[in-house]
């Protein structure tokens, strides 16, 4: 069982499955939402239990809704709007409190990355 929380602890969550390898998204929206790039793992929606859901605020963007703590502002979730097509939700890697047992798999939307950093870890990079 993997556990995590927001910065203030009002929102906590548990994931009852192994975590798939995360991606680092460098798109403009993820950069704006997280303050840099966002690393997250896609887990089956039914494997996630959220406590303090009343403190999760959702912001709908073009293909997903982004969940963050309404008290401290921590970025927590990226949930596709089409729940029939996508049976998963993404959880920000930085929100986990327990060891994740996984490593970054790839970088996505690198064509949109900020000009203030380089990606030098040797992982695959997808333009989109």
Coordinates of N, CA, C and O in Angstrom, one line a residue:
X1 N 0.9 -1.2 0.0 CA 0.0 0.0 0.0 C 0.9 1.2 0.0 O 1.8 1.4 0.8
X2 N 0.6 2.1 -0.9 CA 1.4 3.4 -1.0 C 0.5 4.5 -0.4 O -0.7 4.6 -0.7
X3 N 1.1 5.4 0.4 CA 0.4 6.4 1.0 C 1.0 7.8 0.6 O 2.2 7.9 0.4
X4 N 0.1 8.8 0.6 CA 0.6 10.1 0.3 C -0.3 11.2 0.9 O -1.4 10.9 1.4
X5 N 0.1 12.4 0.7 CA -0.7 13.5 1.2 C -0.3 14.8 0.6 O 0.7 14.9 -0.1
X6 N -1.1 15.9 0.9 CA -0.7 17.2 0.5 C 0.2 17.8 1.5 O 0.5 17.1 2.6
X7 N 0.7 19.0 1.3 CA 1.6 19.6 2.2 C 1.0 19.8 3.6 O 1.7 19.6 4.6
X8 N -0.2 20.2 3.8 CA -0.8 20.5 5.1 C -1.4 19.3 5.7 O -1.8 19.3 6.9
X9 N -1.6 18.2 4.9 CA -2.2 17.0 5.5 C -3.7 16.9 5.5 O -4.3 15.9 6.0
X10 N -4.4 17.9 5.0 CA -5.9 17.8 4.9 C -6.3 16.8 3.9 O -7.4 16.2 4.1
X11 N -5.5 16.5 2.9 CA -5.9 15.5 1.9 C -4.8 14.4 2.0 O -3.6 14.6 2.0
X12 N -5.3 13.1 2.2 CA -4.4 12.0 2.2 C -5.0 11.0 1.2 O -6.2 11.0 0.9
X13 N -4.1 10.1 0.8 CA -4.6 9.0 -0.2 C -3.8 7.8 0.0 O -2.7 7.8 0.6
X14 N -4.4 6.7 -0.4 CA -3.8 5.4 -0.4 C -3.9 4.8 -1.8 O -5.0 4.9 -2.5
X15 N -2.9 4.1 -2.3 CA -3.0 3.4 -3.6 C -2.7 1.9 -3.3 O -1.6 1.6 -2.8
X16 N -3.7 1.1 -3.7 CA -3.6 -0.3 -3.4 C -3.2 -1.1 -4.6 O -3.9 -2.0 -5.0
X17 N -2.0 -0.8 -5.2 CA -1.5 -1.5 -6.3 C 0.0 -1.1 -6.5 O 0.4 -0.1 -5.9
X18 N 0.7 -1.8 -7.2 CA 2.1 -1.4 -7.6 C 2.0 -0.2 -8.4 O 1.1 0.0 -9.2
X19 N 2.9 0.7 -8.3 CA 2.9 2.0 -9.1 C 3.6 1.7 -10.4 O 4.8 1.3 -10.4
X20 N 2.9 2.0 -11.5 CA 3.6 2.0 -12.8 C 4.7 3.1 -12.9 O 4.6 4.1 -12.1
X21 N 5.6 2.9 -13.8 CA 6.7 3.9 -13.9 C 6.1 5.2 -14.3 O 5.3 5.3 -15.2
X22 N 6.5 6.3 -13.7 CA 5.9 7.6 -13.9 C 6.6 8.2 -15.2 O 7.7 7.9 -15.6
X23 N 5.8 9.2 -15.7 CA 6.3 10.1 -16.8 C 6.5 11.5 -16.2 O 5.9 11.9 -15.2
X24 N 7.4 12.2 -16.8 CA 7.6 13.6 -16.5 C 7.0 14.4 -17.6 O 7.5 14.3 -18.8
X25 N 6.0 15.2 -17.3 CA 5.3 16.0 -18.4 C 5.8 17.4 -18.3 O 5.8 18.1 -17.3
X26 N 6.3 17.9 -19.5 CA 6.9 19.2 -19.6 C 5.9 20.2 -20.3 O 6.4 21.3 -20.7
X27 N 4.6 19.8 -20.5 CA 3.7 20.7 -21.2 C 3.5 22.0 -20.4 O 3.7 22.1 -19.2
X28 N 3.0 23.0 -21.1 CA 2.8 24.3 -20.5 C 1.8 24.2 -19.3 O 2.1 24.8 -18.3
X29 N 0.8 23.4 -19.5 CA -0.2 23.4 -18.4 C 0.4 22.7 -17.1 O 0.1 23.2 -16.0
X30 N 1.1 21.6 -17.3 CA 1.7 21.0 -16.1 C 2.8 21.9 -15.5 O 2.9 21.9 -14.3
X31 N 3.5 22.6 -16.3 CA 4.5 23.5 -15.8 C 3.8 24.6 -14.9 O 4.3 24.9 -13.8
X32 N 2.7 25.1 -15.5 CA 2.0 26.2 -14.7 C 1.4 25.6 -13.4 O 1.4 26.3 -12.4
X33 N 0.8 24.4 -13.5 CA 0.1 23.8 -12.4 C 1.1 23.4 -11.3 O 0.8 23.6 -10.1
X34 N 2.3 22.9 -11.6 CA 3.2 22.4 -10.6 C 4.4 23.4 -10.3 O 5.0 23.2 -9.3
X35 N 4.6 24.3 -11.1 CA 5.7 25.2 -10.9 C 7.0 24.8 -11.6 O 8.0 25.5 -11.5
X36 N 7.0 23.7 -12.2 CA 8.2 23.2 -13.0 C 7.6 22.1 -14.0 O 6.7 22.4 -14.6
X37 N 8.2 21.0 -14.0 CA 7.5 19.9 -14.8 C 6.8 19.0 -13.8 O 7.1 19.1 -12.6
X38 N 5.9 18.2 -14.2 CA 5.2 17.3 -13.3 C 5.4 15.8 -13.6 O 5.2 15.4 -14.7
X39 N 5.9 15.1 -12.6 CA 6.1 13.7 -12.6 C 4.9 13.0 -12.0 O 4.6 13.4 -10.8
X40 N 4.3 12.1 -12.7 CA 3.1 11.4 -12.1 C 3.0 10.0 -12.6 O 3.6 9.7 -13.7
X41 N 2.3 9.2 -11.9 CA 2.1 7.8 -12.2 C 0.6 7.6 -12.5 O -0.2 8.1 -11.7
X42 N 0.3 6.8 -13.5 CA -1.1 6.5 -13.8 C -1.5 5.2 -13.1 O -1.0 4.1 -13.4
X43 N -2.5 5.3 -12.2 CA -2.9 4.1 -11.5 C -4.4 3.9 -11.7 O -5.2 4.8 -12.0
X44 N -4.9 2.6 -11.6 CA -6.3 2.4 -11.8 C -7.1 3.2 -10.8 O -6.8 3.3 -9.6
X45 N -8.1 3.9 -11.3 CA -8.9 4.7 -10.4 C -9.5 4.0 -9.2 O -9.6 4.5 -8.1
X46 N -9.9 2.7 -9.4 CA -10.5 2.0 -8.3 C -9.4 1.5 -7.3 O -9.8 0.9 -6.2
X47 N -8.1 1.7 -7.5 CA -7.1 1.4 -6.6 C -6.7 2.5 -5.6 O -5.9 2.4 -4.8
X48 N -7.4 3.7 -5.8 CA -7.1 4.9 -5.1 C -8.2 5.2 -4.1 O -9.4 5.3 -4.5
X49 N -7.8 5.5 -2.9 CA -8.8 5.9 -1.9 C -8.3 7.3 -1.4 O -7.1 7.4 -1.0
X50 N -9.2 8.3 -1.4 CA -8.8 9.6 -1.0 C -9.6 10.0 0.3 O -10.8 9.8 0.3
X51 N -8.9 10.5 1.2 CA -9.5 11.0 2.5 C -9.3 12.5 2.5 O -8.3 13.0 2.1
X52 N -10.4 13.2 2.9 CA -10.4 14.6 2.9 C -10.7 15.2 1.5 O -10.3 16.2 1.1
X53 N -11.6 14.4 0.8 CA -12.0 14.8 -0.6 C -12.6 16.2 -0.6 O -12.5 16.9 -1.6
X54 N -13.2 16.6 0.5 CA -13.8 17.9 0.6 C -12.8 19.1 0.5 O -13.2 20.2 0.2
X55 N -11.5 18.7 0.6 CA -10.5 19.7 0.5 C -9.8 19.7 -0.9 O -8.9 20.5 -1.1
X56 N -10.3 18.8 -1.8 CA -9.7 18.7 -3.1 C -10.5 19.6 -4.0 O -11.8 19.5 -4.1
X57 N -9.9 20.6 -4.6 CA -10.5 21.4 -5.6 C -10.0 21.0 -7.0 O -8.9 20.6 -7.2
X58 N -11.0 20.9 -7.9 CA -10.7 20.5 -9.3 C -10.7 21.6 -10.3 O -11.7 22.4 -10.2
X59 N -9.7 21.7 -11.1 CA -9.7 22.7 -12.2 C -9.7 21.9 -13.5 O -8.8 21.1 -13.8
X60 N -10.7 22.1 -14.3 CA -10.9 21.4 -15.6 C -10.1 22.2 -16.7 O -10.3 23.4 -16.9
X61 N -9.2 21.4 -17.3 CA -8.5 21.9 -18.5 C -9.1 21.2 -19.7 O -10.1 20.6 -19.6
X62 N -8.4 21.2 -20.8 CA -8.9 20.7 -22.1 C -9.2 19.2 -22.1 O -10.2 18.8 -22.6
X63 N -8.4 18.4 -21.5 CA -8.6 16.9 -21.5 C -8.7 16.3 -20.2 O -8.9 15.1 -20.0
X64 N -8.5 17.0 -19.1 CA -8.4 16.5 -17.8 C -8.9 17.5 -16.8 O -9.0 18.7 -17.1
X65 N -9.0 17.0 -15.6 CA -9.2 17.9 -14.4 C -8.0 17.7 -13.5 O -7.5 16.6 -13.4
X66 N -7.6 18.8 -12.9 CA -6.4 18.8 -12.1 C -6.8 19.0 -10.6 O -7.5 20.0 -10.3
X67 N -6.5 18.1 -9.7 CA -6.9 18.2 -8.4 C -5.8 18.7 -7.5 O -4.6 18.2 -7.6
X68 N -6.1 19.7 -6.6 CA -5.1 20.2 -5.7 C -5.8 20.5 -4.4 O -7.1 20.6 -4.3
X69 N -5.0 20.6 -3.3 CA -5.6 20.9 -2.0 C -6.0 22.3 -2.0 O -5.3 23.2 -2.3
X70 N -7.3 22.6 -1.5 CA -7.8 23.9 -1.4 C -7.2 24.7 -0.3 O -7.3 25.9 -0.2
X71 N -6.5 24.0 0.7 CA -5.9 24.7 1.8 C -4.5 25.1 1.5 O -4.1 26.3 1.6
X72 N -3.6 24.2 1.1 CA -2.2 24.5 0.9 C -1.8 24.6 -0.6 O -0.7 25.1 -0.8
X73 N -2.7 24.2 -1.5 CA -2.4 24.4 -2.9 C -1.6 23.2 -3.5 O -1.2 23.3 -4.7
X74 N -1.3 22.2 -2.8 CA -0.4 21.1 -3.4 C -1.1 20.5 -4.6 O -2.3 20.1 -4.5
X75 N -0.3 20.3 -5.6 CA -0.8 19.6 -6.8 C -0.8 18.1 -6.5 O 0.2 17.5 -6.1
X76 N -1.9 17.4 -6.7 CA -2.1 16.0 -6.3 C -2.5 15.1 -7.5 O -1.8 14.0 -7.7
X77 N -3.5 15.4 -8.2 CA -4.1 14.5 -9.2 C -4.2 15.1 -10.6 O -4.4 16.3 -10.7
X78 N -4.2 14.3 -11.6 CA -4.5 14.6 -13.0 C -5.4 13.5 -13.5 O -5.0 12.4 -13.6
X79 N -6.7 13.9 -13.7 CA -7.7 12.9 -13.9 C -8.4 13.2 -15.3 O -9.0 14.2 -15.5
X80 N -8.2 12.2 -16.3 CA -8.8 12.4 -17.6 C -10.3 12.6 -17.5 O -11.0 12.0 -16.7
X81 N -10.9 13.5 -18.3 CA -12.3 13.8 -18.3 C -13.1 12.6 -18.8 O -14.2 12.4 -18.3
X82 N -12.6 11.9 -19.8 CA -13.3 10.8 -20.3 C -13.0 9.5 -19.5 O -12.1 8.7 -19.7
X83 N -13.9 9.3 -18.5 CA -13.7 8.2 -17.5 C -14.0 6.8 -18.2 O -13.5 5.8 -17.7
X84 N -14.8 6.8 -19.2 CA -15.1 5.6 -19.9 C -13.9 5.1 -20.7 O -13.6 3.9 -20.7
X85 N -13.2 6.0 -21.3 CA -12.0 5.6 -22.1 C -10.8 5.4 -21.2 O -10.0 4.5 -21.5
X86 N -10.7 6.2 -20.2 CA -9.5 6.1 -19.3 C -9.9 5.7 -17.9 O -10.6 6.4 -17.2
X87 N -9.5 4.5 -17.5 CA -9.9 3.9 -16.2 C -8.9 4.2 -15.1 O -8.8 3.5 -14.2
X88 N -8.1 5.2 -15.4 CA -6.9 5.5 -14.5 C -7.0 7.0 -14.1 O -7.7 7.8 -14.7
X89 N -6.2 7.3 -13.1 CA -6.0 8.7 -12.7 C -4.5 8.8 -12.4 O -3.8 7.8 -12.0
X90 N -3.9 10.0 -12.6 CA -2.5 10.2 -12.4 C -2.3 10.9 -11.0 O -3.1 11.7 -10.6
X91 N -1.3 10.4 -10.3 CA -1.0 11.0 -9.0 C 0.4 11.5 -9.0 O 1.3 10.9 -9.5
X92 N 0.6 12.7 -8.5 CA 1.9 13.4 -8.5 C 2.8 12.6 -7.6 O 2.5 12.3 -6.5
X93 N 4.0 12.3 -8.2 CA 5.0 11.5 -7.5 C 5.5 12.2 -6.2 O 5.7 11.6 -5.2
X94 N 5.5 13.6 -6.2 CA 6.0 14.3 -5.0 C 5.0 14.2 -3.9 O 5.4 14.6 -2.7
X95 N 3.8 13.8 -4.1 CA 2.8 13.7 -3.0 C 2.9 12.4 -2.2 O 2.3 12.3 -1.2
X96 N 3.7 11.4 -2.7 CA 3.8 10.2 -1.9 C 4.6 10.4 -0.7 O 5.7 11.0 -0.7
X97 N 4.2 9.8 0.4 CA 4.9 9.9 1.7 C 5.7 8.6 1.9 O 6.7 8.6 2.7
X98 N 5.4 7.5 1.3 CA 6.0 6.2 1.4 C 6.9 6.0 0.2 O 6.6 6.6 -0.9
X99 N 7.9 5.1 0.3 CA 8.7 4.8 -0.9 C 7.8 4.3 -2.0 O 6.9 3.5 -1.8
X100 N 8.2 4.7 -3.2 CA 7.3 4.4 -4.4 C 7.8 3.1 -5.1 O 7.0 2.4 -5.7
X101 N 9.0 2.7 -4.9 CA 9.5 1.5 -5.6 C 9.5 1.5 -7.1 O 9.5 0.5 -7.8
X102 N 9.6 2.7 -7.6 CA 9.6 2.9 -9.1 C 10.6 4.0 -9.5 O 11.1 4.7 -8.6
X103 N 10.8 4.1 -10.8 CA 11.7 5.2 -11.3 C 11.0 5.8 -12.5 O 10.2 5.1 -13.2
X104 N 11.5 7.0 -12.8 CA 10.9 7.7 -14.0 C 11.2 6.9 -15.3 O 12.2 6.3 -15.5
X105 N 10.1 6.8 -16.1 CA 10.2 6.0 -17.4 C 10.6 6.9 -18.6 O 11.4 6.5 -19.4
X106 N 10.0 8.1 -18.7 CA 10.2 8.9 -19.9 C 9.8 10.4 -19.6 O 9.1 10.7 -18.6
X107 N 10.1 11.2 -20.6 CA 9.7 12.6 -20.6 C 8.7 12.8 -21.7 O 9.0 12.3 -22.8
X108 N 7.6 13.5 -21.4 CA 6.6 13.8 -22.5 C 6.4 15.3 -22.7 O 6.7 16.1 -21.7
X109 N 6.0 15.7 -23.8 CA 5.8 17.1 -24.2 C 7.0 17.9 -24.0 O 7.0 19.1 -23.6
X110 N 8.2 17.4 -24.4 CA 9.4 18.1 -24.2 C 9.5 19.3 -25.2 O 10.3 20.2 -24.9
X111 N 8.7 19.3 -26.3 CA 8.7 20.4 -27.2 C 8.3 21.7 -26.4 O 8.6 22.8 -26.9
X112 N 7.5 21.5 -25.3 CA 7.0 22.6 -24.6 C 7.8 23.0 -23.3 O 7.4 23.8 -22.6
X113 N 8.9 22.3 -23.1 CA 9.6 22.5 -21.8 C 10.1 23.9 -21.7 O 10.3 24.6 -22.7
X114 N 10.4 24.3 -20.5 CA 10.9 25.6 -20.2 C 12.4 25.7 -20.7 O 13.1 24.7 -20.8
X115 N 12.8 26.9 -21.0 CA 14.1 27.2 -21.5 C 15.2 27.3 -20.4 O 16.4 27.4 -20.7
X116 N 14.8 27.2 -19.2 CA 15.7 27.4 -18.1 C 16.3 26.1 -17.6 O 17.1 26.2 -16.6
X117 N 16.1 25.0 -18.2 CA 16.7 23.7 -17.7 C 16.9 22.8 -18.9 O 16.3 22.9 -20.0
X118 N 17.8 21.8 -18.7 CA 18.0 20.8 -19.7 C 17.6 19.4 -19.1 O 17.6 19.2 -17.9
X119 N 17.3 18.5 -20.0 CA 17.0 17.1 -19.6 C 18.2 16.3 -19.9 O 18.5 16.2 -21.1
X120 N 18.9 15.8 -18.9 CA 20.1 15.1 -19.2 C 20.2 13.7 -18.5 O 21.3 13.2 -18.3
X121 N 19.0 13.1 -18.3 CA 19.1 11.8 -17.6 C 19.1 10.6 -18.5 O 19.2 9.5 -18.1
X122 N 19.1 10.8 -19.8 CA 19.2 9.8 -20.8 C 17.9 9.0 -21.0 O 17.9 8.0 -21.8
X123 N 16.8 9.4 -20.4 CA 15.5 8.7 -20.6 C 14.9 9.1 -21.9 O 15.2 10.2 -22.4
X124 N 14.0 8.3 -22.5 CA 13.3 8.6 -23.7 C 12.6 10.0 -23.6 O 12.1 10.3 -22.5
X125 N 12.6 10.8 -24.7 CA 12.0 12.0 -24.7 C 11.0 12.1 -25.9 O 11.4 11.9 -27.0
X126 N 9.7 12.3 -25.6 CA 8.7 12.4 -26.6 C 8.4 13.9 -26.8 O 8.1 14.6 -25.8
X127 N 8.3 14.4 -28.0 CA 8.0 15.8 -28.3 C 6.6 16.1 -27.8 O 6.3 17.2 -27.3
X128 N 5.7 15.2 -28.0 CA 4.3 15.3 -27.5 C 3.9 14.4 -26.4 O 4.6 13.5 -26.0

